Amino acid sequence: MTPLLPALQSPTGPAASREAVRFGDLSLTYGRLAEASTALAARIADAGRVAVWATPTPETVIAVVAALRAGVPAVPLNPRTGERELAHILADSEPTAVLAGPDDELPPALEKPRRVTVDARASERASEGTDEGTDGYAPGEGAPEAPALIVYTSGTTGPPKGAVLPRRAIAASLDALEDAWGWTGDDVLVHALPLFHVHGLILGVLGPLRRGGSVRHLGKFSPGGVARELGSGGTMLFGVPTMYHRLAETLDAPTGSGERDTLAEALSGARLLVSGSAALPVHDHERIAAATGRRVIERYGMTETLMNTGIRADGAPRPGTVGPPLAGVELRLVEDDGTVLEGPEAIGEIQVRGPNLFTGYLNRPDATAAAHTADGWFRTGDVGTVDEDGYVRIVGRMATDLIKSGGYKIGAGEIENALLAHPGVREAAVTGEADPDLGERVVAWVVTTSPGSPPTTEELANHVAAQLAPHKRPRTVHYLDALPRNDLGKIMKRSLHVQ
Ligand code: MCA
Ligand code: AMP
């Protein structure tokens, strides 16, 4: 198998001076990224597994690239992960080292693994001749099936599971996107996605690096930042629907207002605007098309499967659909009883098979087996249809206990457990409610232990943010005298709505 990141093997000449990544005023060329990642790979080559404190910085890129080049599996961590979730991820993945930037303050839970400091500015100095040297170390990537990344993802119940992604899946998925989008080394990708999930890290960083192209990360999403980078050389934009919704809101300002016009012009000039991680409402598609003359295209993926389908750059953009299966991906619709469905009228669970799939959940053979059929198809849990020309439309989700908020997948069960650990909460149920900005918003329904002075919404939100992660915090809390239950005592979530 060719290396995952061929452009970083030993870049020389013009290839070495081409920009690989840029975060604000700090940019790394292929030459510098190759050097810095080789030096770091030498330091971690004997680590069994490493955690990466995945801030949106060049340090994260160096760390992940070094781990990939050394053949050491990396676990990207959300730097905002709360205590309970972080403890679970560390106990489950057992990293021997944590790679972090020089100024990162790590929580006490990360005191045990060896800290390896990654300094992008030091690598700048290294390229000027002060490198400590790598003593002839030449990184050797692992085998195609060897774990490359372990990405934690939520399920309906219990704590997040680590999806083990082999090198083969990353290469296959990125190459299928190259085919669908004509993605080349000339492309300059712009995005502001977090670097601890598949979208931002694999598509948004490893995608450009595999092609020998470049990525400019905004650090934090803003319509102004998107306009600036697309207006000065960016060719592609990746984002979640919440980001495109915020762009559409900016574009709704009257023509002639500076920010609106600059953004409209920048978006019009881009080669490709891509949305994923959740459904982009047709209303937002239309607002962007009306203001820019450009169609956003959607692709459909999952942490476990990487990318499954996508509208092709040379295909018909069709709002509300996620395009046909990508090269190498088999996709079918299946009835509850396992019957495979055919034809444009069929609605069923989307199941996929192909080289893009993960190898399983870390330490969870039970969950891995449950997620697959006997003949190796992965059950996505998404419900869809397939048009006559092969375009897939996602119409829903089998589990009501999975919430997609801002493009993040959140399990109702993990939030309920965190809420129940609060002394003011006797019973809790969590649901997702439609939200124009976030797609869905987390809503908690609580029976309190102290009706006279119940914990406030803010207190419960802070509690969940501190235990799990800020994006999992409930945005609304309803206080009830009792939760609606059926005869078996099971909470009837469908009865939970505001009177
Ligand atoms: C607010 N904040 C808090 C609290 N309240 N922090 C701690 N405790 C609290 N109680 C902070 C937040 O941390 C954040 O800080 C700020 O307040 C606002 O947070 P929030 O409202 O949650 O979010 P937002 O800033 O409005 O973010 C919207 C977003 C974000 C930028 C769209 O949701 C996002 O980045 N989504 C991307 C998700 C993603 O990449 N999913 C891919 C997985 P501060 O302002 O400092 O930041 S899916 C995937 O990978 C598959 C394969 C696929 O198909 O793509
Ligand atoms: P995650 O587990 O966070 O990787 O999220 C994967 C899920 O995101 C999928 O199972 C889908 O439900 C959803 N998803 C991803 N892309 C799209 C899309 N373009 N349209 C609708 N849903 C999507």
Coordinates of C-alpha atoms and ligand atoms in Angstrom, one line a residue:
M1 CA 0.0 0.0 0.0
T2 CA 1.3 3.5 -0.8
P3 CA 1.9 5.7 2.2
L4 CA -1.1 7.4 3.6
L5 CA 0.5 10.8 3.1
P6 CA 2.8 10.4 0.2
A7 CA 3.5 14.2 -0.1
L8 CA 5.2 14.0 3.3
Q9 CA 7.6 11.2 2.5
S10 CA 10.6 13.3 1.7
P11 CA 9.5 16.5 0.0
T12 CA 12.2 18.4 -1.8
G13 CA 12.4 21.5 -4.1
P14 CA 9.1 23.3 -4.8
A15 CA 7.1 20.5 -3.2
A16 CA 8.9 21.2 0.1
S17 CA 8.0 24.9 0.1
R18 CA 4.3 24.4 -0.7
E19 CA 2.0 25.4 2.2
A20 CA 0.5 22.4 3.9
V21 CA -1.5 23.9 6.7
R22 CA -2.3 27.4 8.0
F23 CA -3.8 28.5 11.2
G24 CA -4.0 32.3 11.5
D25 CA -0.5 33.6 11.2
L26 CA 1.2 30.2 11.6
S27 CA 1.7 28.1 8.5
L28 CA 3.6 25.0 7.9
T29 CA 5.1 24.0 4.5
Y30 CA 5.3 20.3 3.5
G31 CA 9.0 20.5 4.2
R32 CA 8.5 21.8 7.7
L33 CA 5.6 19.4 8.5
A34 CA 7.7 16.5 7.2
E35 CA 10.6 17.5 9.4
A36 CA 8.6 18.2 12.5
S37 CA 6.5 15.0 12.2
T38 CA 9.6 12.9 11.6
A39 CA 11.2 14.3 14.7
L40 CA 8.1 13.7 16.8
A41 CA 7.5 10.2 15.2
A42 CA 11.0 9.3 16.5
R43 CA 10.0 10.3 20.0
I44 CA 6.8 8.3 20.1
A45 CA 7.8 5.3 17.9
D46 CA 7.7 3.0 20.9
A47 CA 4.4 4.2 22.4
G48 CA 1.6 1.7 22.2
R49 CA -1.1 4.3 21.7
V50 CA -1.0 8.1 22.0
A51 CA -3.7 10.6 22.9
V52 CA -3.7 14.0 21.1
W53 CA -5.0 17.1 22.8
A54 CA -6.8 18.1 19.7
T55 CA -6.9 21.9 19.8
P56 CA -7.5 23.6 16.4
T57 CA -3.7 24.3 16.0
P58 CA -0.8 23.2 13.8
E59 CA 0.4 21.3 16.9
T60 CA -2.5 18.9 16.5
V61 CA -1.7 18.4 12.8
I62 CA 2.0 17.6 13.6
A63 CA 0.9 15.2 16.4
V64 CA -1.6 13.3 14.3
V65 CA 0.7 13.2 11.3
A66 CA 3.6 12.0 13.4
A67 CA 1.5 9.2 15.0
L68 CA 0.3 8.1 11.5
R69 CA 3.9 8.1 10.1
A70 CA 5.2 6.2 13.1
G71 CA 2.4 3.6 12.9
V72 CA 1.3 4.5 16.4
P73 CA -2.5 4.6 16.9
A74 CA -3.7 8.1 18.0
V75 CA -6.8 9.0 20.0
P76 CA -7.8 12.6 19.3
L77 CA -9.3 14.2 22.5
N78 CA -11.8 17.1 22.6
P79 CA -9.9 19.6 24.8
R80 CA -13.3 20.5 26.3
T81 CA -14.2 17.0 27.3
G82 CA -15.5 16.9 30.9
E83 CA -14.2 14.8 33.8
R84 CA -16.4 11.8 33.5
E85 CA -16.1 11.4 29.7
L86 CA -12.4 12.0 29.7
A87 CA -11.9 9.4 32.5
H88 CA -13.8 6.9 30.4
I89 CA -11.9 7.5 27.2
L90 CA -8.5 7.3 29.0
A91 CA -9.4 4.1 30.8
D92 CA -10.7 2.6 27.6
S93 CA -7.9 3.6 25.3
E94 CA -5.0 3.5 27.7
P95 CA -2.6 5.9 25.9
T96 CA 1.0 5.8 27.1
A97 CA 1.6 9.4 26.1
V98 CA -0.3 12.5 25.5
L99 CA 0.8 14.9 22.7
A100 CA 0.0 18.6 23.5
G101 CA 1.1 22.1 22.7
P102 CA 3.5 24.0 24.9
D103 CA 0.9 26.2 26.5
D104 CA -1.9 23.6 26.9
E105 CA -3.0 23.1 30.5
L106 CA -4.0 19.5 30.8
P107 CA -6.5 18.3 33.3
P108 CA -5.4 16.0 36.3
A109 CA -6.7 12.9 34.5
L110 CA -3.9 13.3 32.0
E111 CA -1.1 13.4 34.5
K112 CA -0.4 9.7 34.2
P113 CA 0.5 9.3 30.5
R114 CA 3.9 10.8 29.5
R115 CA 3.5 14.3 28.2
V116 CA 5.2 15.0 24.9
T117 CA 5.2 18.6 24.0
V118 CA 4.7 19.5 20.3
D119 CA 5.7 23.1 19.4
A120 CA 4.9 24.2 15.9
R121 CA 7.1 27.3 16.4
A122 CA 10.0 25.2 17.5
S123 CA 9.7 23.3 14.3
E124 CA 10.0 26.6 12.5
R125 CA 13.3 27.1 14.3
A126 CA 14.3 23.5 13.6
S127 CA 14.0 24.1 9.9
E128 CA 16.5 26.9 10.3
G129 CA 19.1 24.4 11.4
T130 CA 18.6 24.0 15.2
D131 CA 16.9 20.6 15.1
E132 CA 18.0 18.1 17.7
G133 CA 18.1 15.5 14.9
T134 CA 16.4 12.2 14.5
D135 CA 19.5 10.0 14.4
G136 CA 18.6 8.6 11.0
Y137 CA 15.1 7.5 12.1
A138 CA 12.8 6.8 9.2
P139 CA 9.1 6.5 10.1
G140 CA 7.5 3.3 8.8
E141 CA 3.7 3.4 8.7
G142 CA 1.8 0.4 10.0
A143 CA 0.0 -2.2 7.8
P144 CA -3.2 -1.3 6.0
E145 CA -5.3 -3.0 8.6
A146 CA -3.4 -1.6 11.6
P147 CA -5.3 0.9 13.7
A148 CA -4.5 4.5 12.7
L149 CA -7.0 6.5 14.6
I150 CA -9.5 5.8 17.4
V151 CA -12.3 8.3 17.3
Y152 CA -14.9 8.3 20.1
T153 CA -18.5 8.5 19.1
S154 CA -21.8 8.4 21.1
G155 CA -24.4 5.7 21.0
T156 CA -28.0 5.7 22.4
T157 CA -26.9 4.5 25.8
G158 CA -23.7 4.3 27.8
P159 CA -20.5 6.2 27.3
P160 CA -19.0 6.9 23.9
K161 CA -17.3 4.0 22.0
G162 CA -13.9 4.2 20.3
A163 CA -14.2 3.5 16.6
V164 CA -11.0 1.9 15.4
L165 CA -10.1 3.3 12.0
P166 CA -7.5 1.5 10.0
R167 CA -5.2 3.2 7.5
R168 CA -7.0 1.3 4.7
A169 CA -10.3 3.0 5.5
I170 CA -8.8 6.4 5.6
A171 CA -7.0 6.0 2.3
A172 CA -10.1 4.4 0.6
S173 CA -12.5 7.1 1.8
L174 CA -10.2 10.0 0.9
D175 CA -9.5 8.5 -2.6
A176 CA -13.2 8.1 -3.2
L177 CA -13.7 11.8 -2.4
E178 CA -10.8 12.6 -4.8
D179 CA -12.7 10.7 -7.5
A180 CA -16.1 12.4 -6.7
W181 CA -14.9 15.9 -6.3
G182 CA -11.8 16.0 -8.6
W183 CA -9.9 16.9 -5.5
T184 CA -6.3 17.8 -6.3
G185 CA -3.1 19.2 -4.9
D186 CA -4.1 22.6 -6.2
D187 CA -7.1 22.7 -3.9
V188 CA -7.0 25.0 -0.9
L189 CA -9.5 23.8 1.7
V190 CA -11.0 26.3 4.2
H191 CA -12.8 25.1 7.4
A192 CA -13.4 25.7 11.1
L193 CA -14.3 22.2 12.2
P194 CA -13.0 20.6 15.4
L195 CA -10.0 18.3 14.9
F196 CA -11.2 15.5 17.2
H197 CA -13.8 14.1 14.8
V198 CA -13.8 12.5 11.4
H199 CA -15.1 15.5 9.5
G200 CA -12.5 18.1 10.6
L201 CA -9.6 15.8 11.1
I202 CA -9.8 13.1 8.4
L203 CA -11.6 14.9 5.7
G204 CA -10.5 18.4 6.7
V205 CA -6.8 17.8 7.4
L206 CA -5.7 14.4 6.1
G207 CA -7.8 15.0 3.0
P208 CA -5.7 17.9 1.7
L209 CA -2.4 16.4 3.0
R210 CA -3.1 13.1 1.1
R211 CA -3.6 15.1 -2.1
G212 CA -0.6 17.3 -1.5
G213 CA -2.9 20.4 -1.3
S214 CA -3.4 22.7 1.6
V215 CA -5.8 23.6 4.4
R216 CA -6.5 26.9 6.1
H217 CA -8.2 26.5 9.5
L218 CA -10.1 29.4 10.9
G219 CA -9.6 28.5 14.5
K220 CA -13.2 29.5 15.2
F221 CA -16.0 29.6 12.7
S222 CA -17.2 33.0 11.5
P223 CA -18.8 34.2 8.2
G224 CA -16.1 36.9 8.1
G225 CA -13.3 34.3 8.3
V226 CA -14.9 32.2 5.6
A227 CA -15.1 35.2 3.3
R228 CA -11.5 36.2 4.0
E229 CA -10.0 32.8 3.3
L230 CA -12.2 31.9 0.3
G231 CA -11.7 35.4 -1.1
S232 CA -7.9 35.0 -1.0
G233 CA -7.2 31.7 -2.6
G234 CA -9.4 29.1 -0.9
T235 CA -11.1 26.7 -3.4
M236 CA -13.2 24.5 -1.1
L237 CA -15.3 25.0 2.0
F238 CA -16.3 22.1 4.4
G239 CA -18.8 22.7 7.1
V240 CA -21.7 21.4 9.2
P241 CA -25.2 22.6 8.5
T242 CA -25.1 25.0 11.5
M243 CA -22.2 26.8 9.8
Y244 CA -24.0 27.0 6.4
H245 CA -27.1 28.2 8.3
R246 CA -25.1 31.0 9.8
L247 CA -23.7 31.9 6.3
A248 CA -27.2 31.9 4.9
E249 CA -28.2 34.3 7.8
T250 CA -25.4 36.7 6.8
L251 CA -26.3 36.4 3.2
D252 CA -29.9 37.4 4.1
A253 CA -28.7 41.0 4.9
P254 CA -29.6 43.5 2.3
T255 CA -27.4 43.7 -0.8
G256 CA -24.9 46.5 -0.4
S257 CA -24.0 45.7 3.2
G258 CA -20.2 45.0 3.2
E259 CA -20.1 41.7 5.1
R260 CA -22.9 40.2 3.0
D261 CA -21.4 41.2 -0.3
T262 CA -17.9 40.1 0.5
L263 CA -19.2 36.7 1.7
A264 CA -21.5 36.3 -1.4
E265 CA -18.6 37.1 -3.7
A266 CA -16.2 34.7 -1.9
L267 CA -18.7 31.8 -1.9
S268 CA -19.5 32.4 -5.6
G269 CA -15.8 32.1 -6.4
A270 CA -15.3 28.8 -4.6
R271 CA -14.9 25.6 -6.6
L272 CA -16.8 23.4 -4.1
L273 CA -19.0 24.1 -1.0
V274 CA -19.6 20.9 0.9
S275 CA -21.9 20.3 3.9
G276 CA -22.0 17.1 6.0
S277 CA -22.5 15.6 9.5
A278 CA -26.2 16.3 9.5
A279 CA -28.9 17.3 7.0
L280 CA -28.7 20.8 5.5
P281 CA -32.3 22.1 5.3
V282 CA -33.5 22.8 1.8
H283 CA -34.4 26.4 2.9
D284 CA -30.7 27.1 3.7
H285 CA -29.6 25.4 0.4
E286 CA -31.9 27.8 -1.5
R287 CA -30.9 30.9 0.4
I288 CA -27.2 30.3 -0.4
A289 CA -27.9 29.4 -4.0
A290 CA -30.0 32.6 -4.4
A291 CA -27.4 34.8 -3.0
T292 CA -24.3 33.2 -4.6
G293 CA -25.4 31.3 -7.6
R294 CA -23.6 28.3 -6.1
R295 CA -25.1 25.1 -4.9
V296 CA -23.9 23.5 -1.6
I297 CA -23.3 19.8 -2.1
E298 CA -23.8 17.2 0.6
R299 CA -22.0 14.0 1.4
Y300 CA -23.1 11.4 4.0
G301 CA -20.8 9.7 6.4
M302 CA -20.3 8.3 9.8
T303 CA -17.5 7.9 12.3
E304 CA -17.6 4.2 11.8
T305 CA -17.9 4.2 8.0
L306 CA -16.1 7.4 7.0
M307 CA -17.8 8.6 3.8
N308 CA -20.6 6.6 2.1
T309 CA -22.2 8.8 -0.5
G310 CA -21.7 12.2 -2.0
I311 CA -22.9 14.5 -4.7
R312 CA -20.2 14.5 -7.4
A313 CA -18.6 17.8 -8.4
D314 CA -19.7 17.0 -12.0
G315 CA -23.0 15.6 -10.9
A316 CA -26.5 17.1 -10.5
P317 CA -26.7 18.9 -7.2
R318 CA -30.0 18.0 -5.6
P319 CA -30.9 19.6 -2.3
G320 CA -32.3 17.2 0.2
T321 CA -30.2 14.3 -1.1
V322 CA -26.7 13.1 -0.2
G323 CA -25.8 11.8 -3.7
P324 CA -25.0 8.3 -4.9
P325 CA -22.6 5.8 -3.1
L326 CA -19.0 6.7 -3.5
A327 CA -16.6 4.5 -5.4
G328 CA -16.1 1.2 -3.7
V329 CA -19.1 1.6 -1.3
E330 CA -22.0 -0.9 -1.5
L331 CA -25.3 0.5 -0.1
R332 CA -28.6 -1.2 0.5
L333 CA -32.0 -0.6 2.2
V334 CA -33.2 -3.2 4.7
E335 CA -36.6 -3.8 6.4
D336 CA -36.7 -4.3 10.2
D337 CA -37.0 -8.1 9.6
G338 CA -33.8 -8.1 7.5
T339 CA -35.6 -8.2 4.1
V340 CA -33.5 -6.3 1.5
L341 CA -35.7 -3.7 -0.3
E342 CA -35.5 -2.5 -3.9
G343 CA -37.0 0.3 -5.9
P344 CA -37.6 4.0 -5.6
E345 CA -40.6 3.5 -3.2
A346 CA -38.6 1.5 -0.7
I347 CA -37.8 3.1 2.7
G348 CA -35.5 1.2 5.0
E349 CA -32.4 1.2 7.1
I350 CA -29.3 2.1 5.2
Q351 CA -26.6 -0.6 5.4
V352 CA -23.2 -0.2 3.9
R353 CA -20.2 -2.4 3.1
G354 CA -16.8 -1.5 1.6
P355 CA -13.1 -0.6 2.2
N356 CA -14.2 2.6 4.0
L357 CA -15.4 0.8 7.1
F358 CA -13.8 0.8 10.6
T359 CA -12.6 -2.5 12.1
G360 CA -14.7 -2.3 15.2
Y361 CA -15.2 -0.6 18.5
L362 CA -12.3 -0.7 20.9
N363 CA -12.8 -3.3 23.7
R364 CA -16.4 -3.8 22.6
P365 CA -16.7 -7.0 20.5
D366 CA -20.4 -7.1 21.6
A367 CA -21.2 -3.7 20.2
T368 CA -19.1 -4.4 17.0
A369 CA -21.1 -7.6 16.4
A370 CA -24.4 -5.9 17.0
A371 CA -23.5 -3.1 14.5
H372 CA -23.0 -5.6 11.7
T373 CA -25.1 -8.2 9.9
A374 CA -23.8 -11.8 9.6
D375 CA -22.6 -11.1 6.1
G376 CA -20.6 -8.0 7.0
W377 CA -22.9 -5.1 6.3
F378 CA -22.7 -2.2 8.7
R379 CA -26.1 -1.1 10.2
T380 CA -26.0 2.8 10.0
G381 CA -29.3 3.3 11.9
D382 CA -30.2 5.9 9.4
V383 CA -33.4 5.4 7.4
G384 CA -33.4 6.4 3.7
T385 CA -34.6 6.0 0.2
V386 CA -32.7 5.5 -3.1
D387 CA -33.9 7.3 -6.2
E388 CA -34.0 5.7 -9.6
D389 CA -30.7 7.2 -10.5
G390 CA -29.0 6.0 -7.3
Y391 CA -29.3 9.3 -5.3
V392 CA -29.7 8.6 -1.6
R393 CA -32.1 10.6 0.6
I394 CA -31.9 10.3 4.4
V395 CA -35.4 10.5 5.8
G396 CA -34.8 9.8 9.5
R397 CA -33.0 7.8 12.1
M398 CA -34.1 4.5 13.7
A399 CA -33.1 5.6 17.3
T400 CA -34.9 8.5 18.8
D401 CA -32.3 8.5 21.5
L402 CA -29.6 9.9 19.2
I403 CA -29.5 13.7 18.8
K404 CA -27.5 15.6 16.2
S405 CA -26.8 19.1 17.5
G406 CA -24.4 21.4 15.6
G407 CA -23.3 18.3 13.7
Y408 CA -22.2 16.5 16.9
K409 CA -23.8 13.2 17.7
I410 CA -25.1 13.0 21.2
G411 CA -26.7 10.1 23.0
A412 CA -29.6 10.8 25.2
G413 CA -28.5 8.1 27.7
E414 CA -25.2 9.6 28.5
I415 CA -26.8 13.0 29.3
E416 CA -29.5 11.3 31.4
N417 CA -26.8 9.5 33.4
A418 CA -24.9 12.7 33.9
L419 CA -28.1 14.5 35.0
L420 CA -28.9 11.7 37.5
A421 CA -25.6 12.2 39.1
H422 CA -26.6 15.7 40.1
P423 CA -28.0 15.8 43.7
G424 CA -30.9 18.0 42.6
V425 CA -32.2 15.4 40.0
R426 CA -34.3 12.5 40.9
E427 CA -35.4 11.4 37.4
A428 CA -34.3 12.6 34.0
A429 CA -35.2 12.1 30.3
V430 CA -33.5 13.8 27.4
T431 CA -34.9 14.4 24.0
G432 CA -33.9 16.3 20.8
E433 CA -36.0 19.2 19.6
A434 CA -35.9 20.9 16.2
D435 CA -33.7 24.0 16.3
P436 CA -33.1 26.4 13.3
D437 CA -29.5 26.9 14.1
L438 CA -28.3 23.6 15.6
G439 CA -30.6 21.3 13.7
E440 CA -31.5 19.7 17.0
R441 CA -31.2 21.1 20.5
V442 CA -30.7 19.0 23.7
V443 CA -33.8 19.2 25.9
A444 CA -33.9 17.8 29.5
W445 CA -37.0 16.8 31.4
V446 CA -36.3 16.6 35.0
V447 CA -38.0 15.6 38.3
T448 CA -36.1 17.3 41.0
T449 CA -35.3 16.1 44.5
S450 CA -35.9 19.7 45.8
P451 CA -39.1 21.1 44.3
G452 CA -38.8 24.2 46.5
S453 CA -35.4 25.2 45.1
P454 CA -34.8 23.1 41.9
P455 CA -31.3 23.3 40.2
T456 CA -31.5 26.0 37.5
T457 CA -31.1 25.4 33.8
E458 CA -27.7 27.0 33.9
E459 CA -26.6 24.8 36.8
L460 CA -27.6 21.6 35.0
A461 CA -26.1 22.8 31.8
N462 CA -22.8 23.6 33.5
H463 CA -22.9 20.2 35.3
V464 CA -23.3 18.3 32.0
A465 CA -20.7 20.5 30.3
A466 CA -18.2 19.8 33.1
Q467 CA -18.9 16.0 33.2
L468 CA -19.3 15.3 29.4
A469 CA -18.6 18.2 27.0
P470 CA -20.1 21.7 26.5
H471 CA -21.9 20.7 23.2
K472 CA -23.8 18.0 25.2
R473 CA -25.3 20.5 27.7
P474 CA -29.1 20.8 27.7
R475 CA -30.2 24.1 26.2
T476 CA -33.7 23.8 27.7
V477 CA -34.8 22.2 31.0
H478 CA -38.4 21.3 31.7
Y479 CA -39.4 20.5 35.3
L480 CA -42.1 17.9 35.8
D481 CA -43.7 16.4 38.9
A482 CA -43.3 12.9 37.3
L483 CA -42.1 11.5 34.0
P484 CA -44.7 9.8 31.9
R485 CA -44.2 6.0 32.1
N486 CA -45.9 3.0 30.6
D487 CA -47.1 0.0 32.6
L488 CA -43.6 -1.5 32.5
G489 CA -42.2 1.7 34.0
K490 CA -40.5 2.7 30.8
I491 CA -40.4 6.5 30.1
M492 CA -42.6 7.4 27.2
K493 CA -40.5 10.0 25.5
R494 CA -43.0 10.6 22.8
S495 CA -45.4 12.0 25.4
L496 CA -42.8 14.6 26.5
H497 CA -43.8 17.9 24.9
V498 CA -44.6 21.3 26.3
Q499 CA -48.3 21.6 27.1
Ligands
MCA1 C1 -21.4 27.7 26.6 N1 -20.1 27.3 26.5 C2 -19.8 26.6 27.6 C3 -21.0 26.5 28.4 N2 -21.9 27.2 27.7 N3 -18.7 26.0 28.0 C4 -18.7 25.4 29.2 N4 -19.8 25.2 30.0 C5 -21.0 25.8 29.6 N5 -22.0 25.7 30.4 C6 -19.2 27.7 25.5 C7 -18.8 26.7 24.4 O1 -17.8 25.8 24.8 C8 -18.4 27.6 23.3 O2 -17.2 28.2 23.6 C9 -19.4 28.6 23.3 O3 -19.8 28.7 24.7 C10 -20.6 28.4 22.4 O4 -20.9 27.0 22.4 P1 -22.1 26.3 21.6 O5 -23.3 27.2 21.6 O6 -22.2 24.9 22.1 O7 -21.6 26.1 20.1 P2 -21.2 27.2 19.0 O8 -20.0 27.9 19.3 O9 -22.4 27.9 18.7 O10 -20.8 26.1 17.9 C11 -21.6 25.8 16.8 C12 -20.6 25.0 15.9 C13 -20.2 23.7 16.6 C14 -19.4 25.9 15.6 C15 -21.3 24.7 14.6 O11 -21.4 23.0 17.0 C16 -19.3 22.8 15.8 O12 -18.1 23.1 15.7 N6 -19.8 21.7 15.2 C17 -19.0 20.8 14.5 C18 -19.3 19.4 14.9 C19 -18.6 18.4 14.1 O13 -17.5 18.6 13.6 N7 -19.2 17.2 13.9 C20 -18.6 16.2 13.1 C21 -18.9 14.9 13.7 P3 -16.3 29.0 22.5 O14 -17.2 30.1 22.0 O15 -15.1 29.4 23.2 O16 -16.0 28.0 21.4 S1 -19.8 13.9 12.5 C22 -18.6 13.2 11.5 O17 -17.4 13.4 11.7 C23 -19.2 12.4 10.4 C24 -18.2 11.4 9.9 C25 -19.6 13.3 9.3 O18 -20.5 12.9 8.5 O19 -19.1 14.4 9.1
AMP2 P1 -21.2 10.6 13.6 O1 -21.5 9.4 14.3 O2 -21.0 11.8 14.5 O3 -20.1 10.3 12.8 O4 -22.5 11.0 12.7 C1 -23.0 10.2 11.7 C2 -24.4 10.5 11.4 O5 -24.5 11.8 10.9 C3 -25.0 9.6 10.3 O6 -25.4 8.4 10.8 C4 -26.1 10.5 9.9 O7 -27.2 10.3 10.7 C5 -25.6 11.9 10.0 N1 -25.2 12.5 8.8 C6 -23.9 12.7 8.3 N2 -23.9 13.4 7.1 C7 -25.2 13.6 6.9 C8 -25.9 14.3 5.8 N3 -25.3 14.9 4.8 N4 -27.3 14.4 5.9 C9 -27.9 13.8 6.9 N5 -27.3 13.2 7.9 C10 -26.0 13.1 7.9

